CSV table of C-alpha atoms in Angstrom, one decimal:
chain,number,residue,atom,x,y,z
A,674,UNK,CA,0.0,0.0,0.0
A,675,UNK,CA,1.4,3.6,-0.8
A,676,UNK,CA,2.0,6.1,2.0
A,677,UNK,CA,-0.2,8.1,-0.1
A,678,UNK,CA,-3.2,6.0,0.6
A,679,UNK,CA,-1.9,5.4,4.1
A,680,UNK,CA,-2.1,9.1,4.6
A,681,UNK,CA,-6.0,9.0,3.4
A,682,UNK,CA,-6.7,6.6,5.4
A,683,UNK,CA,-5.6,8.6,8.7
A,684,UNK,CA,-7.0,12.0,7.2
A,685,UNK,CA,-10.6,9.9,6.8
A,686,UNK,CA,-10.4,8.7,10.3
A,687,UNK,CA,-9.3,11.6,11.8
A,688,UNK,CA,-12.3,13.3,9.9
A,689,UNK,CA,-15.0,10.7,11.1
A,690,UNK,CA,-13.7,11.1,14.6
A,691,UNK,CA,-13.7,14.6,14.6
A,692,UNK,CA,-17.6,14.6,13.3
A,693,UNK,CA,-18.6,12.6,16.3
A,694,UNK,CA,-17.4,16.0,18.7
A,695,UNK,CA,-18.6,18.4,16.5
A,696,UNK,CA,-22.3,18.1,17.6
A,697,UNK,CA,-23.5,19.0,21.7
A,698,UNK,CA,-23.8,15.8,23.5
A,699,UNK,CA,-27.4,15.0,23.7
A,700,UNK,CA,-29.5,15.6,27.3
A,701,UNK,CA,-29.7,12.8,29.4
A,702,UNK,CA,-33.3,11.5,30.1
A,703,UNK,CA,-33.4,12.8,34.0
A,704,UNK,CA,-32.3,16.5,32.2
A,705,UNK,CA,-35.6,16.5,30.4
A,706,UNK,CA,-39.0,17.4,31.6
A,707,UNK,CA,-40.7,16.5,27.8
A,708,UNK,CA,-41.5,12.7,27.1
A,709,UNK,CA,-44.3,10.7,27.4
A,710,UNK,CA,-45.3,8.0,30.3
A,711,UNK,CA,-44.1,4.5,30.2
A,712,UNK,CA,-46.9,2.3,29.4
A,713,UNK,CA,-48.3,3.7,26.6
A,714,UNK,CA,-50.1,1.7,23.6
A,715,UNK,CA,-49.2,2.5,19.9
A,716,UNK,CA,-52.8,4.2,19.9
A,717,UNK,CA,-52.5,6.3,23.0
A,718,UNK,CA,-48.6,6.9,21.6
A,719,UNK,CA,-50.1,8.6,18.4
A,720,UNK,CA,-52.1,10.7,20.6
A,721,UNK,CA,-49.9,11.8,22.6
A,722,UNK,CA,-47.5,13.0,19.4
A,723,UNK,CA,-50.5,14.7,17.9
A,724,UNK,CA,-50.9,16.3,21.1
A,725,UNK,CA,-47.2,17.2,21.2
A,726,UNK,CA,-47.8,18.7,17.7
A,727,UNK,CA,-50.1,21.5,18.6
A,728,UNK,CA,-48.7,21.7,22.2
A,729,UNK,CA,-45.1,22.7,20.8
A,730,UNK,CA,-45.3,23.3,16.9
A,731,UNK,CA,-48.5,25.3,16.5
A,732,UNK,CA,-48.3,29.0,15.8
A,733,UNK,CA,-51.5,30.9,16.5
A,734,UNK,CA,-51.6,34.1,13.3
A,735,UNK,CA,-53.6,36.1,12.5
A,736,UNK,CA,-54.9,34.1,9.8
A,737,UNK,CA,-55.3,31.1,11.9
A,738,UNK,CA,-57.5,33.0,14.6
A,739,UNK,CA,-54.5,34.9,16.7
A,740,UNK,CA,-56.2,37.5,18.9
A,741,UNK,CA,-57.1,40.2,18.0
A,742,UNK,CA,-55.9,40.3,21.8
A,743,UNK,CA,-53.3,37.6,23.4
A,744,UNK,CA,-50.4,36.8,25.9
A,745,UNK,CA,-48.9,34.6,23.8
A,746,UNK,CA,-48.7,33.0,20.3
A,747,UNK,CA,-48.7,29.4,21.4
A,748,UNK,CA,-48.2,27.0,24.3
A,749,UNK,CA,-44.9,26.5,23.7
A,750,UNK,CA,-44.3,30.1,24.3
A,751,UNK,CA,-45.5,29.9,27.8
A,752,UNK,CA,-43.6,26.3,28.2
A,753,UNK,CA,-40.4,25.8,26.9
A,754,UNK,CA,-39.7,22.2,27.4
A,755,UNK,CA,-42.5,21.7,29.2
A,756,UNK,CA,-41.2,23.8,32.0
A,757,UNK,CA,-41.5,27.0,33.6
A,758,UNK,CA,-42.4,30.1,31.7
A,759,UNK,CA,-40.1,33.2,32.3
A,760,UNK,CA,-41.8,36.6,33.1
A,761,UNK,CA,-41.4,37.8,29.7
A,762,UNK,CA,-44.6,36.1,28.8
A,763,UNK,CA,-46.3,36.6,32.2
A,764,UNK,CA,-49.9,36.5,33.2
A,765,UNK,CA,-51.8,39.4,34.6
A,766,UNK,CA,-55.3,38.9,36.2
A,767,UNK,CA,-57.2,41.9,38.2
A,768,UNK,CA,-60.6,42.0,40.4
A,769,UNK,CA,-61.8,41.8,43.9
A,770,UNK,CA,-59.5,41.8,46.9
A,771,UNK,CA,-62.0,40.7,49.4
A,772,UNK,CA,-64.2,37.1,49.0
A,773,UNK,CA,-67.1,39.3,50.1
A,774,UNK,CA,-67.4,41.2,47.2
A,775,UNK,CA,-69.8,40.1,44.7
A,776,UNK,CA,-69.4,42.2,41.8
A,777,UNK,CA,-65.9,41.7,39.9
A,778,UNK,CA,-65.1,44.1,37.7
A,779,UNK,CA,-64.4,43.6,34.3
A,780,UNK,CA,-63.6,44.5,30.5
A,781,UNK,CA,-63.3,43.6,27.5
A,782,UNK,CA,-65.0,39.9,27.5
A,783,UNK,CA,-66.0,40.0,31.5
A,784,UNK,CA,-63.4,38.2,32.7
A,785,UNK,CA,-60.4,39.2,34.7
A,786,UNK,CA,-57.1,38.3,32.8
A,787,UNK,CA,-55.2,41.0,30.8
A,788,UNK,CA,-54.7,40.6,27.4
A,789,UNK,CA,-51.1,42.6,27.2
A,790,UNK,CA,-50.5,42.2,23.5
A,791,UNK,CA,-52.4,43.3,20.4
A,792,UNK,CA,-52.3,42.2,16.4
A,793,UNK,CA,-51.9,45.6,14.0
A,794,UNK,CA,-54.5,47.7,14.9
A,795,UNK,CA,-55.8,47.1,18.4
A,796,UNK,CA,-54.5,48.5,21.6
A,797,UNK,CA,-53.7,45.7,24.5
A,798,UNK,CA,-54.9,45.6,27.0
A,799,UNK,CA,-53.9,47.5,30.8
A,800,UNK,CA,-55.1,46.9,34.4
A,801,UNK,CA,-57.9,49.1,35.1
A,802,UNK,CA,-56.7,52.1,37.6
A,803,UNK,CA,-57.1,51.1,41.4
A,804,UNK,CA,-58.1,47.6,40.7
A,805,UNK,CA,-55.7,45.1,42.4
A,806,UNK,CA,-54.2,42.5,40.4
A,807,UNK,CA,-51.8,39.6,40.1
A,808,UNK,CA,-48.8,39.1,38.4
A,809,UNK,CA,-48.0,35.2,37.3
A,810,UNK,CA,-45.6,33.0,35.8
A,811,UNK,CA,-46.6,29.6,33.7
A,812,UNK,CA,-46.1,26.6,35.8
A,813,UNK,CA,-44.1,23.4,34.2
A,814,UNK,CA,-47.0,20.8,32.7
A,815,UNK,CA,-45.1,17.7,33.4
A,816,UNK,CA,-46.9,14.9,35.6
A,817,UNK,CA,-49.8,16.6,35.8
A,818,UNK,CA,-52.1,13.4,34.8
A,819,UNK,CA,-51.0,11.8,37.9
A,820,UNK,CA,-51.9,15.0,40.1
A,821,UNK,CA,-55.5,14.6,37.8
A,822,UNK,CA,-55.8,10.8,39.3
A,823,UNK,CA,-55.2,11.4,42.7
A,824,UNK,CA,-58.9,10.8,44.6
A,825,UNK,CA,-60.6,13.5,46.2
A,826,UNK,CA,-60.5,11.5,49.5
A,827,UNK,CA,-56.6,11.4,49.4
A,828,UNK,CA,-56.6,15.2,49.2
A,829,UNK,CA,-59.0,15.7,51.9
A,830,UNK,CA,-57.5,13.3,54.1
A,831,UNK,CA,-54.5,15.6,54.0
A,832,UNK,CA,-56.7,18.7,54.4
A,833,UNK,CA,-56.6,20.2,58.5
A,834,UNK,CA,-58.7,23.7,57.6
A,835,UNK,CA,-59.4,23.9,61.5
A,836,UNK,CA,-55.7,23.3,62.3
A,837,UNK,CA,-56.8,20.5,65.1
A,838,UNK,CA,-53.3,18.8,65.1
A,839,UNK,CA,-52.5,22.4,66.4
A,840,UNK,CA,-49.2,22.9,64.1
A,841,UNK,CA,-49.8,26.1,62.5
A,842,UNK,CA,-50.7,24.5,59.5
A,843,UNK,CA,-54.4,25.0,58.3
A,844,UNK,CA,-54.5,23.7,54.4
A,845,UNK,CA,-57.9,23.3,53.0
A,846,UNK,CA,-59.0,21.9,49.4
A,847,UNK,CA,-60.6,24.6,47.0
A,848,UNK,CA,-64.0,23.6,46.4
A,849,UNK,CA,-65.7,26.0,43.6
A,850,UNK,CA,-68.7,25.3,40.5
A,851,UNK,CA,-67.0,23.6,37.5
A,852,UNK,CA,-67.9,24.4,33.7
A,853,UNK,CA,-70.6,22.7,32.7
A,854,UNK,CA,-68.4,21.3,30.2
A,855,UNK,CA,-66.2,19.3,32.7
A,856,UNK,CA,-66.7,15.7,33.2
A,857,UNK,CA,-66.7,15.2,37.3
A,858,UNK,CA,-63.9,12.7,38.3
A,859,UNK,CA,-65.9,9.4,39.4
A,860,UNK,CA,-65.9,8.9,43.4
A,861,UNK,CA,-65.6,12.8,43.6
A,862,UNK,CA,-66.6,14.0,47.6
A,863,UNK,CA,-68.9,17.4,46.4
A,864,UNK,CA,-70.1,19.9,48.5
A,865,UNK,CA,-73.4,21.2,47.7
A,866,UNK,CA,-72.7,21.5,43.5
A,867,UNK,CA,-69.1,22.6,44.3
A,868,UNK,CA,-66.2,20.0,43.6
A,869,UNK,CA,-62.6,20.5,44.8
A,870,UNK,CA,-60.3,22.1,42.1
A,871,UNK,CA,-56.8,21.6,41.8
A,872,UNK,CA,-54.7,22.8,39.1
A,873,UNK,CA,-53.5,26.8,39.1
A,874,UNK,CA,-51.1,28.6,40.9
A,875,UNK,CA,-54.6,29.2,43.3
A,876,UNK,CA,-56.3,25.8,41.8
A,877,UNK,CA,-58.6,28.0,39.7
A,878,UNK,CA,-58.9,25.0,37.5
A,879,UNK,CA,-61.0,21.6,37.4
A,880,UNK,CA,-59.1,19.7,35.3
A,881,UNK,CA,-57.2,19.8,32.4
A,882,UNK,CA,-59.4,20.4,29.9
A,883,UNK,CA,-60.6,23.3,32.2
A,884,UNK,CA,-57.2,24.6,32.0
A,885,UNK,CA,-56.8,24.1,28.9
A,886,UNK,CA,-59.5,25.6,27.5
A,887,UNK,CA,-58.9,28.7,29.6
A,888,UNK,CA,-55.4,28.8,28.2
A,889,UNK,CA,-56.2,28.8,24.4
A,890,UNK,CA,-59.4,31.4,25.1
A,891,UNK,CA,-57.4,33.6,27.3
A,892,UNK,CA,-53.9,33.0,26.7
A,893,UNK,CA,-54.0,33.5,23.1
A,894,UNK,CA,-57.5,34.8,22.2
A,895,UNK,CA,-58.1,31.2,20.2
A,896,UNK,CA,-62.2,30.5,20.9
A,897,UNK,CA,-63.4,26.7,21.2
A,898,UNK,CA,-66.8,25.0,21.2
A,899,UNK,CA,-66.3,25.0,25.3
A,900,UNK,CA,-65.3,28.7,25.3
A,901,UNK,CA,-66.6,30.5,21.9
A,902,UNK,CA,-66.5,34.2,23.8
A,903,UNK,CA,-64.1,36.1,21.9
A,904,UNK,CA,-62.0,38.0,24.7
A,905,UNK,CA,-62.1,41.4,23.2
A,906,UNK,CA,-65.5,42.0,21.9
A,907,UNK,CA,-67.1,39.5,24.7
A,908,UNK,CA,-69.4,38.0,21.7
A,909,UNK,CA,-69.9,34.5,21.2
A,910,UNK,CA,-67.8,33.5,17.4
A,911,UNK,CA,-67.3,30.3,15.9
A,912,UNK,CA,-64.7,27.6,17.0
A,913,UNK,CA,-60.9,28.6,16.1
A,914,UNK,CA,-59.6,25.3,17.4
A,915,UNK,CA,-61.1,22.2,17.4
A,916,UNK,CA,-62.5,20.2,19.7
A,917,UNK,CA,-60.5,16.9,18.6
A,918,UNK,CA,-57.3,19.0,19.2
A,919,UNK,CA,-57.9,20.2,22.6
A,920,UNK,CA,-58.5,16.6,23.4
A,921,UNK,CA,-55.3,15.6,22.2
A,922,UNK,CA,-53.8,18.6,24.1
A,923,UNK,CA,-55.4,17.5,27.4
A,924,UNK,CA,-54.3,13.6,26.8
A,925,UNK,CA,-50.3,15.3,25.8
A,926,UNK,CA,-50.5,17.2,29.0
A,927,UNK,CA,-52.0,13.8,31.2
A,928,UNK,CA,-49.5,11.5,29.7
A,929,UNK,CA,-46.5,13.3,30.2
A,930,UNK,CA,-43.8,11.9,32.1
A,931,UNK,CA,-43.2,13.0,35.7
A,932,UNK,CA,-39.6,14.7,36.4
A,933,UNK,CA,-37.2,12.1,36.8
A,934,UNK,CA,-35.2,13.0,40.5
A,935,UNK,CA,-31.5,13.2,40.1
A,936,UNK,CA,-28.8,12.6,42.4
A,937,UNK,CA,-30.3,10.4,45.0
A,938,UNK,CA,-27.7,8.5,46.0
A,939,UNK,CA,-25.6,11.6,46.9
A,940,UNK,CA,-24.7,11.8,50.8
A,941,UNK,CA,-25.7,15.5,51.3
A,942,UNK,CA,-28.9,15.0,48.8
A,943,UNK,CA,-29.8,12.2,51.2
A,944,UNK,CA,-28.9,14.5,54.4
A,945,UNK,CA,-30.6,17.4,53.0
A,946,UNK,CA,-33.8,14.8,52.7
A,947,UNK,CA,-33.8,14.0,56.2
A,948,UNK,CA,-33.7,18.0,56.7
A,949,UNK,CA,-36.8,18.5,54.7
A,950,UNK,CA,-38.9,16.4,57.3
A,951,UNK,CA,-37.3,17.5,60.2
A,952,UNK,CA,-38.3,21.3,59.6
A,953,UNK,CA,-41.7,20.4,58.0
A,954,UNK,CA,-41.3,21.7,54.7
A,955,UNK,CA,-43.5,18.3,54.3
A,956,UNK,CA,-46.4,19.0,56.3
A,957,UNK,CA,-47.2,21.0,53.0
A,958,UNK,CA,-44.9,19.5,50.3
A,959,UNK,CA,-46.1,16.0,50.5
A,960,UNK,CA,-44.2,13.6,49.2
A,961,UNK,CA,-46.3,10.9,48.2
A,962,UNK,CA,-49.1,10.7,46.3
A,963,UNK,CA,-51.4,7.9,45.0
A,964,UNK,CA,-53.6,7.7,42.0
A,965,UNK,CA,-56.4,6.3,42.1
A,966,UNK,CA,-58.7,4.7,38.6
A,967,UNK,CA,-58.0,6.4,35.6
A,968,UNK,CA,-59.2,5.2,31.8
A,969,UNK,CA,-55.3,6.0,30.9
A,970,UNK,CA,-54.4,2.4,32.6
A,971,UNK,CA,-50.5,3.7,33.0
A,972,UNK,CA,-52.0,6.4,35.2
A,973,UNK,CA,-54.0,4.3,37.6
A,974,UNK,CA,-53.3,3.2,41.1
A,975,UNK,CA,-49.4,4.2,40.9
A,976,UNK,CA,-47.6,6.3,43.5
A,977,UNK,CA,-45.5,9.4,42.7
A,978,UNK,CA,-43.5,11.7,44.5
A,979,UNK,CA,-44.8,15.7,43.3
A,980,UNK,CA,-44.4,17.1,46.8
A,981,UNK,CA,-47.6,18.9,47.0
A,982,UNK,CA,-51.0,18.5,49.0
A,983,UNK,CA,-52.7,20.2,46.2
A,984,UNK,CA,-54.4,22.6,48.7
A,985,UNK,CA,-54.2,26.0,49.5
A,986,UNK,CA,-52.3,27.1,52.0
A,987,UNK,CA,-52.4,31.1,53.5
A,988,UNK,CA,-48.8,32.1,53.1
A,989,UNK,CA,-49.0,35.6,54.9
A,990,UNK,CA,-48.5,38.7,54.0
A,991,UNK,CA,-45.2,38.9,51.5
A,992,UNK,CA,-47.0,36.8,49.5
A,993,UNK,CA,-50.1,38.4,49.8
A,994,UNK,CA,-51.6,39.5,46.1
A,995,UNK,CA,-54.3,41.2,47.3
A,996,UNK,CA,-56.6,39.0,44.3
A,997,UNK,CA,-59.3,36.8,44.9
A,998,UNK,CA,-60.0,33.8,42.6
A,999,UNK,CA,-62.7,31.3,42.7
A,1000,UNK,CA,-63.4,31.1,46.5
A,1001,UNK,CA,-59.5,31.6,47.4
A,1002,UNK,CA,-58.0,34.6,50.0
A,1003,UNK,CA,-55.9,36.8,48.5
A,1004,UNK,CA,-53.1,35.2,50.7
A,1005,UNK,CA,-53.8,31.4,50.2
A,1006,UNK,CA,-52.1,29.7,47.2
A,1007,UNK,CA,-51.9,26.1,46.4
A,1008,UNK,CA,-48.6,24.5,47.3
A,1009,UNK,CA,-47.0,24.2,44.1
A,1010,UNK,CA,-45.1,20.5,43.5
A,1011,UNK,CA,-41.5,20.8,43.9
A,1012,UNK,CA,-40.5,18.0,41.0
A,1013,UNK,CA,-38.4,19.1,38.3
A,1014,UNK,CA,-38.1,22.6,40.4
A,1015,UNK,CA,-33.9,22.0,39.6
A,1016,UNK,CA,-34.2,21.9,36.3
A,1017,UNK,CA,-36.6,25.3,35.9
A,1018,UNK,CA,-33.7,27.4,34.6
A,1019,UNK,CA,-33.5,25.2,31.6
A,1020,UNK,CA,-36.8,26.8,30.2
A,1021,UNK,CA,-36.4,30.2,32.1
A,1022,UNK,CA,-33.2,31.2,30.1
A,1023,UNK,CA,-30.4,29.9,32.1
A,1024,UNK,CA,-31.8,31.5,35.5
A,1025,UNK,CA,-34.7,31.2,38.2
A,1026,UNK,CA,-37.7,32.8,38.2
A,1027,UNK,CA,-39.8,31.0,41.2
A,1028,UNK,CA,-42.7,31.3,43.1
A,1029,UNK,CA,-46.4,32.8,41.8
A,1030,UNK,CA,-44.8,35.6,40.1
A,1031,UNK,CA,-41.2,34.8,39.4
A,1032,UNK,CA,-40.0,37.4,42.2
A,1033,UNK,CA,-37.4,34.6,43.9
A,1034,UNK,CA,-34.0,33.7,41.9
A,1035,UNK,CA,-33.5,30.9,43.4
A,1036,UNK,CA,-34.7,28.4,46.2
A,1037,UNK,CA,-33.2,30.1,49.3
A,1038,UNK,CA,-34.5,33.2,48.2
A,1039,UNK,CA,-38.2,31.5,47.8
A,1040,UNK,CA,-38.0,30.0,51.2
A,1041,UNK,CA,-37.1,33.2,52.7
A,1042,UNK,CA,-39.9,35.1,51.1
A,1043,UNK,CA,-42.5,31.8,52.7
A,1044,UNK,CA,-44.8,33.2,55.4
A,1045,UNK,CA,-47.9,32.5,57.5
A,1046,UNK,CA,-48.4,28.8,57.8
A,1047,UNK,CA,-45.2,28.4,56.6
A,1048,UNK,CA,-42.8,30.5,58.9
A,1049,UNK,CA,-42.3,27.6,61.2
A,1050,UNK,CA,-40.8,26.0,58.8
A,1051,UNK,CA,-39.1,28.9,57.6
A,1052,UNK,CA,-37.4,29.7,60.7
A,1053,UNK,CA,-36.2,26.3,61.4
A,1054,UNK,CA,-34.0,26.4,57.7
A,1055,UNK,CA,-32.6,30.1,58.8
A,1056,UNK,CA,-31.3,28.3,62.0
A,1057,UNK,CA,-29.4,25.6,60.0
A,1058,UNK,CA,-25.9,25.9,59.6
A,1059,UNK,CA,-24.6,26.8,56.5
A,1060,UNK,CA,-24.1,23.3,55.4
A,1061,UNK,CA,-27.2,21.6,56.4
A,1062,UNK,CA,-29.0,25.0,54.0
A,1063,UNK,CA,-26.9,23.8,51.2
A,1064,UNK,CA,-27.8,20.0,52.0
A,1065,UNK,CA,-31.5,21.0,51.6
A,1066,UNK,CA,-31.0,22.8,49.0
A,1067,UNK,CA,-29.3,20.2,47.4
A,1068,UNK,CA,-32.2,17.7,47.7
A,1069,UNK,CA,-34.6,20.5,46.4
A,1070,UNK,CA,-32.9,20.4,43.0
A,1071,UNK,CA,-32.6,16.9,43.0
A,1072,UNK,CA,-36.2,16.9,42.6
């Protein structure tokens, strides 16, 4: 053999090698929030991927029914990666600050969420002057068909709204009127025609297709045969999305995977575990969970670990919003699950933007800013010693 052809034979392989480095190394499975459940059939598999589709790859234009009014321009813009949204494409809602008050005031469609950007030619929309209102950020969408399953008796067995174990801690379900478009979860425990909601930062939502539904209407002025009120001109128009995809929307958003926890076998993620009990940041943050019958067979009877009670809790007055929702204070918020909570900069731009509103930049800054039924717990982490706080911390993101 020549030494020419030697020498092409080392430039080639040199080559090849060099194209395997080129590239970023792909994310490991645990780094990802997107995915479906395991279980799946090929049929509930292609629903989920259609699903997908117009979760992530739909554009809302104006030709395709964006507006005239919106926050955003799809879900994806609200949910990178299934995660967190950053302020950027925040929500702002307005009305009463006290429960007593009946009448809300409104404009536009009659409801309470502001519309902040407009197509050519329309104006967006502003808070009304004097009118208290909220400022939010998107929530991650991951696991959320196992928080859907979980039986209204699990969440009320967890609920103490008269604080009779006497330990400051007083969390209560939200039971308010569901659409009349809902189906009502079988062995649901109503009260009078009110049924315990449990998705929103102040579980303003049903279920999923509630959400949902909401989202598309609201979110990006797209009108549905559940919710055909356009939310500028507050008059009834045809359908802009179908009702086959909002289905396949709801069934993407039940059958996604729950965040995979990370690190576990780490000494100080296993210490800062242990810390988590010991100052009560369960009594709120519950660990477990269990489903309970759902049609979606890989979603029935399977525990989980989301780290929420999925009821609202008052969390004083830094976190107060002064707004009311549904039959919530303007201090009580849901606890939010703390799953995947390590991985939130990923889809918030390389940095933290936690709690309701995106006002902490990281989780010692959130659990500084807890109050009311929570400043026990609070004030048991600002005795630790520096290394048990990064220990918790640790075990937070590991989530």
């Amino acid at each position: 053999m020549s030494k020419i052809i030697y020498i092409f034979i080392g430039v080639s392989l040199l080559l090849l090698c060099g194209c395997e480095n080129l590239g970023p190394e792909e994310p490991m499975e645990f780094e990802l929030l997107d995915g479906p459940i395991d279980g799946l059939s090929i049929s509930e598999q292609k629903r989920f991927l259609a699903g997908d589709i117009a979760f992530n790859d739909d554009v809302f234009t104006i030709e395709n029914g964006l507006g005239p009014l919106f926050v955003g321009t799809s879900c994806v813009s609200c949910h990178s990666g299934d995660g967190k949204g950053h302020p950027f494409n925040q929500l702002i809602r307005f009305g009463n600050n006290d429960l007593g008050l009946l009448a809300l005031p409104t404009i536009g469609d009659g409801r309470n969420q502001i519309q902040n950007k407009a197509i050519p030619g329309f104006e967006p929309e502003t808070v009304p002057d004097g009118l208290p209102f909220s400022i939010l950020v998107a929530p991650a969408v991951t696991g959320l068909g196992l928080l859907d399953a979980v039986p209204d008796e699990d969440i009320l067995a967890l609920a103490d709204p008269m604080d009779d174990n006497e330990d400051g801690i007083s969390g209560r379900p939200h039971y308010s009127l569901p659409p009349e478009f809902t189906e009502i979860r079988e062995n649901s425990v109503p009260l009078g025609n009110n049924y315990i909601f449990r998705f929103g930062k102040k579980a303003s939502s049903y279920d999923l297709l509630h959400q949902t539904v909401g989202a598309y209407n609201q979110d990006i002025g797209i009108t549905s045969l559940f919710d055909p009120i356009d939310p500028f001109s507050g008059l009834e128009e045809d359908p802009e999305i179908s009702t086959q995809t909002l289905n396949d929307v709801v069934f993407y958003l039940k059958t996604l995977k729950a965040p995979i926890p990370r690190n576990q076998t780490d000494p100080d993620v296993i210490a800062g575990k242990e810390l988590f009990q010991s100052i009560q940041c369960a009594a709120c943050h519950t660990p477990t969970l269990t489903t309970g019958f759902s049609p979606i067979e890989s979603l029935s009877f399977k525990e989980f670990h989301p780290y929420t009670d999925l009821l609202l809790h008052d969390m004083g007055p830094g976190l107060d919003d002064r707004f009311t929702e549904g039959n919530v204070e303007t201090s009580e918020w849901r606890t939010p699950p703390l799953w995947g909570i390590g991985l939130s900069a990923n889809s918030q731009g390389g940095q933290m933007f936690l709690l309701h509103d995106g006002r902490a930049s990281s989780i010692e800054e959130a659990i500084e800013m807890h109050g009311g039924e929570a400043n026990n717990s609070k004030a048991q982490y600002l005795s630790l010693s520096p290394e048990e706080k990064s220990q918790l911390i640790q075990f937070i993101n590991s989530l």
